[in-house]
Tab-separated table of C-alpha atoms in Angstrom:
chain	number	residue	atom	x	y	z
A	1	UNK	CA	287.509	162.687	-72.724
A	2	UNK	CA	286.887	158.976	-73.306
A	3	UNK	CA	289.691	157.972	-71.118
A	4	UNK	CA	287.667	159.321	-68.125
A	5	UNK	CA	285.707	156.997	-65.972
A	6	UNK	CA	282.171	156.785	-66.857
A	7	UNK	CA	278.898	155.797	-65.411
A	8	UNK	CA	276.820	154.129	-67.807
A	9	UNK	CA	272.925	154.355	-67.598
A	10	UNK	CA	270.939	151.586	-69.564
A	11	UNK	CA	267.515	152.454	-70.586
A	12	UNK	CA	264.329	150.341	-70.756
A	13	UNK	CA	262.624	148.562	-73.529
A	14	UNK	CA	262.046	144.855	-72.608
A	15	UNK	CA	263.519	143.205	-75.720
A	16	UNK	CA	265.056	146.624	-76.772
A	17	UNK	CA	266.717	147.198	-73.498
A	18	UNK	CA	269.180	144.761	-74.484
A	19	UNK	CA	270.818	147.138	-76.583
A	20	UNK	CA	272.882	148.226	-73.495
A	21	UNK	CA	274.453	144.682	-73.552
A	22	UNK	CA	275.681	145.579	-76.874
A	23	UNK	CA	276.787	148.945	-75.804
A	24	UNK	CA	278.778	147.548	-72.849
A	25	UNK	CA	280.518	144.878	-75.162
A	26	UNK	CA	281.870	147.833	-77.438
A	27	UNK	CA	283.022	149.895	-74.492
A	28	UNK	CA	284.691	146.678	-73.017
A	29	UNK	CA	286.329	145.971	-76.400
A	30	UNK	CA	287.663	149.546	-76.458
A	31	UNK	CA	288.741	149.337	-72.824
A	32	UNK	CA	286.647	152.376	-71.635
A	33	UNK	CA	286.848	152.691	-68.018
A	34	UNK	CA	283.441	152.110	-66.373
A	35	UNK	CA	282.827	152.881	-62.575
A	36	UNK	CA	279.426	151.646	-62.315
A	37	UNK	CA	276.477	150.520	-64.544
A	38	UNK	CA	272.856	151.743	-63.682
A	39	UNK	CA	270.017	149.837	-65.107
A	40	UNK	CA	266.206	150.261	-65.507
A	41	UNK	CA	263.684	147.506	-66.755
A	42	UNK	CA	265.838	145.205	-68.862
A	43	UNK	CA	268.561	147.508	-68.618
A	44	UNK	CA	268.860	146.498	-65.028
A	45	UNK	CA	269.305	142.740	-66.205
A	46	UNK	CA	272.210	143.816	-68.355
A	47	UNK	CA	273.705	145.929	-65.538
A	48	UNK	CA	273.673	142.948	-63.116
A	49	UNK	CA	275.421	140.641	-65.806
A	50	UNK	CA	278.116	143.281	-66.335
A	51	UNK	CA	278.470	143.325	-62.358
A	52	UNK	CA	279.026	139.598	-61.813
A	53	UNK	CA	281.401	139.564	-64.681
A	54	UNK	CA	279.598	137.443	-67.019
A	55	UNK	CA	280.825	136.821	-70.592
A	56	UNK	CA	278.396	139.420	-72.290
A	57	UNK	CA	278.479	137.911	-75.815
A	58	UNK	CA	277.539	134.468	-74.273
A	59	UNK	CA	274.868	135.915	-71.948
A	60	UNK	CA	273.206	137.611	-74.938
A	61	UNK	CA	272.877	134.331	-76.919
A	62	UNK	CA	271.501	132.902	-73.525
A	63	UNK	CA	269.045	135.447	-72.809
A	64	UNK	CA	267.794	135.284	-76.678
A	65	UNK	CA	266.686	131.571	-76.082
A	66	UNK	CA	265.083	131.991	-72.652
A	67	UNK	CA	261.608	130.704	-72.617
A	68	UNK	CA	260.164	134.323	-72.301
A	69	UNK	CA	256.540	133.331	-72.971
A	70	UNK	CA	256.712	131.004	-70.013
A	71	UNK	CA	257.550	134.151	-67.964
A	72	UNK	CA	254.588	136.081	-68.575
A	73	UNK	CA	252.337	135.562	-65.443
A	74	UNK	CA	249.040	137.197	-64.292
A	75	UNK	CA	249.537	136.715	-60.583
A	76	UNK	CA	252.124	136.919	-57.840
A	77	UNK	CA	254.032	133.684	-57.766
A	78	UNK	CA	256.541	134.895	-55.047
A	79	UNK	CA	259.643	132.985	-54.893
A	80	UNK	CA	258.555	130.315	-57.280
A	81	UNK	CA	258.222	132.869	-60.114
A	82	UNK	CA	259.890	131.377	-63.261
A	83	UNK	CA	261.544	134.644	-64.204
A	84	UNK	CA	263.072	135.071	-60.903
A	85	UNK	CA	264.543	131.530	-61.031
A	86	UNK	CA	266.085	132.113	-64.283
A	87	UNK	CA	267.605	135.574	-63.162
A	88	UNK	CA	269.053	133.698	-59.961
A	89	UNK	CA	270.770	131.271	-62.322
A	90	UNK	CA	271.995	133.930	-64.691
A	91	UNK	CA	273.392	136.152	-61.732
A	92	UNK	CA	274.877	133.051	-60.050
A	93	UNK	CA	272.617	133.841	-56.925
A	94	UNK	CA	275.080	136.686	-56.205
A	95	UNK	CA	274.200	139.848	-54.118
A	96	UNK	CA	275.428	143.299	-54.948
A	97	UNK	CA	277.773	143.075	-52.173
A	98	UNK	CA	279.410	139.849	-53.744
A	99	UNK	CA	280.355	141.788	-56.896
A	100	UNK	CA	283.544	143.539	-57.753
A	101	UNK	CA	281.814	145.780	-60.016
A	102	UNK	CA	279.307	148.321	-58.954
A	103	UNK	CA	275.609	148.239	-60.291
A	104	UNK	CA	272.530	150.005	-59.386
A	105	UNK	CA	269.034	149.162	-60.262
A	106	UNK	CA	266.145	151.575	-60.222
A	107	UNK	CA	262.444	150.694	-59.761
A	108	UNK	CA	259.305	152.357	-58.348
A	109	UNK	CA	257.273	151.422	-55.372
A	110	UNK	CA	253.915	150.101	-56.678
A	111	UNK	CA	251.923	151.857	-53.906
A	112	UNK	CA	253.370	155.148	-53.550
A	113	UNK	CA	255.151	155.458	-56.963
A	114	UNK	CA	258.259	156.706	-55.028
A	115	UNK	CA	261.790	155.947	-56.506
A	116	UNK	CA	263.427	152.979	-55.155
A	117	UNK	CA	267.267	152.253	-55.513
A	118	UNK	CA	268.520	148.709	-55.210
A	119	UNK	CA	272.324	148.444	-54.386
A	120	UNK	CA	272.110	145.940	-51.632
A	121	UNK	CA	271.011	142.504	-51.387
A	122	UNK	CA	270.018	139.862	-54.077
A	123	UNK	CA	270.553	141.111	-57.738
A	124	UNK	CA	268.057	138.750	-59.034
A	125	UNK	CA	265.193	140.081	-56.860
A	126	UNK	CA	266.289	143.822	-57.984
A	127	UNK	CA	266.128	142.921	-61.613
A	128	UNK	CA	262.908	141.171	-61.198
A	129	UNK	CA	261.316	144.269	-59.435
A	130	UNK	CA	262.678	146.578	-62.211
A	131	UNK	CA	261.295	144.466	-65.091
A	132	UNK	CA	257.819	144.234	-63.334
A	133	UNK	CA	254.823	145.392	-65.463
A	134	UNK	CA	251.483	144.218	-64.551
A	135	UNK	CA	250.060	141.802	-67.252
A	136	UNK	CA	253.406	141.248	-68.534
A	137	UNK	CA	256.003	140.306	-65.787
A	138	UNK	CA	253.666	140.501	-62.826
A	139	UNK	CA	255.051	142.276	-59.802
A	140	UNK	CA	255.968	140.066	-56.938
A	141	UNK	CA	256.024	140.950	-53.285
A	142	UNK	CA	259.287	141.159	-51.289
A	143	UNK	CA	259.077	141.891	-47.623
A	144	UNK	CA	255.521	143.091	-47.878
A	145	UNK	CA	256.350	145.470	-50.589
A	146	UNK	CA	255.657	145.366	-54.307
A	147	UNK	CA	257.981	146.998	-56.751
A	148	UNK	CA	257.688	147.757	-60.506
A	149	UNK	CA	259.031	148.904	-63.723
A	150	UNK	CA	262.353	151.061	-63.304
A	151	UNK	CA	261.650	152.664	-66.517
A	152	UNK	CA	258.995	154.740	-64.993
A	153	UNK	CA	261.263	155.929	-62.253
A	154	UNK	CA	261.748	159.537	-64.178
A	155	UNK	CA	263.000	161.124	-60.851
A	156	UNK	CA	265.648	158.305	-60.143
A	157	UNK	CA	266.805	158.226	-63.893
A	158	UNK	CA	267.179	162.200	-64.154
A	159	UNK	CA	269.136	162.229	-60.849
A	160	UNK	CA	271.531	159.636	-62.015
A	161	UNK	CA	271.913	161.453	-65.281
A	162	UNK	CA	272.466	164.778	-63.969
A	163	UNK	CA	274.401	164.278	-60.646
A	164	UNK	CA	276.846	161.598	-60.862
A	165	UNK	CA	280.432	162.478	-59.809
A	166	UNK	CA	281.626	160.627	-62.979
A	167	UNK	CA	280.894	161.266	-66.596
A	168	UNK	CA	277.726	159.788	-67.485
A	169	UNK	CA	276.557	158.248	-70.709
A	170	UNK	CA	273.041	156.751	-71.406
A	171	UNK	CA	272.177	154.294	-73.943
A	172	UNK	CA	268.533	154.672	-74.700
A	173	UNK	CA	266.583	152.479	-77.083
A	174	UNK	CA	264.605	154.381	-79.711
A	175	UNK	CA	261.901	152.693	-81.476
A	176	UNK	CA	258.159	152.966	-82.042
A	177	UNK	CA	256.211	150.273	-80.102
A	178	UNK	CA	253.763	148.688	-82.209
A	179	UNK	CA	250.150	148.067	-81.047
A	180	UNK	CA	248.469	145.381	-82.873
A	181	UNK	CA	244.860	144.663	-81.561
A	182	UNK	CA	245.115	141.078	-82.625
A	183	UNK	CA	248.164	140.385	-80.430
A	184	UNK	CA	248.192	138.746	-77.271
A	185	UNK	CA	247.331	140.689	-74.073
A	186	UNK	CA	250.843	140.799	-72.771
A	187	UNK	CA	251.964	142.074	-76.164
A	188	UNK	CA	249.342	144.854	-76.117
A	189	UNK	CA	250.014	145.900	-72.488
A	190	UNK	CA	253.802	146.010	-73.249
A	191	UNK	CA	253.121	148.266	-76.178
A	192	UNK	CA	251.272	150.481	-73.830
A	193	UNK	CA	254.059	150.308	-71.158
A	194	UNK	CA	256.590	151.416	-73.856
A	195	UNK	CA	255.044	154.525	-74.507
A	196	UNK	CA	254.864	155.331	-70.770
A	197	UNK	CA	258.610	155.307	-70.556
A	198	UNK	CA	258.910	158.669	-72.265
A	199	UNK	CA	262.119	160.327	-73.761
A	200	UNK	CA	265.516	159.927	-72.824
A	201	UNK	CA	266.677	161.617	-69.456
A	202	UNK	CA	267.402	165.258	-69.175
A	203	UNK	CA	270.816	166.644	-67.790
A	204	UNK	CA	274.389	167.258	-68.551
A	205	UNK	CA	275.195	163.728	-69.467
A	206	UNK	CA	275.677	162.169	-73.078
A	207	UNK	CA	272.739	160.495	-74.658
A	208	UNK	CA	273.095	157.897	-77.268
A	209	UNK	CA	269.815	156.868	-79.011
A	210	UNK	CA	269.953	153.263	-80.070
A	211	UNK	CA	267.762	152.994	-83.249
A	212	UNK	CA	266.234	149.686	-83.692
A	213	UNK	CA	263.218	148.452	-85.765
A	214	UNK	CA	259.392	149.358	-84.855
A	215	UNK	CA	258.406	146.328	-83.202
A	216	UNK	CA	256.486	144.912	-80.107
A	217	UNK	CA	258.518	145.221	-77.020
A	218	UNK	CA	258.236	141.504	-76.056
A	219	UNK	CA	259.374	140.036	-79.256
A	220	UNK	CA	262.468	138.781	-77.583
A	221	UNK	CA	263.419	136.660	-80.726
A	222	UNK	CA	264.848	140.049	-82.023
A	223	UNK	CA	266.863	140.367	-78.942
A	224	UNK	CA	270.277	139.781	-80.798
A	225	UNK	CA	269.171	142.644	-83.230
A	226	UNK	CA	268.985	145.043	-80.362
A	227	UNK	CA	272.322	143.817	-78.988
A	228	UNK	CA	273.925	144.558	-82.571
A	229	UNK	CA	272.248	148.072	-82.614
A	230	UNK	CA	273.661	148.755	-79.082
A	231	UNK	CA	277.143	147.918	-80.151
A	232	UNK	CA	276.911	149.926	-83.337
A	233	UNK	CA	275.570	153.050	-81.517
A	234	UNK	CA	278.335	152.841	-78.914
A	235	UNK	CA	280.985	152.391	-81.759
A	236	UNK	CA	279.503	155.608	-83.528
A	237	UNK	CA	279.483	157.399	-80.205
A	238	UNK	CA	283.279	156.610	-79.570
A	239	UNK	CA	284.067	157.534	-83.008
A	240	UNK	CA	282.327	160.959	-82.675
A	241	UNK	CA	283.991	161.520	-79.462
A	242	UNK	CA	287.483	160.648	-80.701
A	243	UNK	CA	287.029	163.052	-83.731
A	244	UNK	CA	285.918	165.653	-81.290
A	245	UNK	CA	289.224	165.250	-79.289
A	246	UNK	CA	291.245	165.377	-82.557
A	247	UNK	CA	289.491	168.571	-83.701
A	248	UNK	CA	290.248	170.164	-80.400
A	249	UNK	CA	293.853	169.134	-80.530
A	250	UNK	CA	294.320	170.654	-83.970
A	251	UNK	CA	292.777	174.097	-83.050
């Protein structure tokens, strides 16, 4: 079973979404074949890093030390947005078409709420759209349209999870977002946003719930803890799968 090709779906979570980075690191260490990675919210960030062939361990360390507080903006800064600038650098300004690996990034149209699939054009812009949460990472316009948080694209997520031609495994961060009234406005908004993401997707694919600490989603200084949690979750899932195959062979 594990030797088959997989589509990997990386869930949302802001800082917690980087659990997907650890999951991919473990899958890569085990030489698990992956045909494409689908990402929402910060899972989109991880999917793009994988697509451009980044050193995932190094990318995680870089991401942890980004000046995240400087990225919280309350207005549309367009092409001069500081988070977009960082994403351009980290994705080497590549487009989907430049990559040898296949990535898909999901977002929602801010006006209609419709599902949006990014699989062409700038990776940096696609990530920025999927991460956009008003009051945290303000949505920015592109071509007269505004897109937002891919974690809210339940239709798109469920379609990927239930209809892929490959086997699908979803790594979904599982933590109770903390709401603390004394915290900053972005912190409070992020905690509310995390509750809106809802449960893991429904369908015939495999769900791996990545358990991490109860914390506020924008506490990016805990990013490495989530990377480690994702790696452990992937290792446990692979061990369980190997055990299942072994049991079947002995029956």
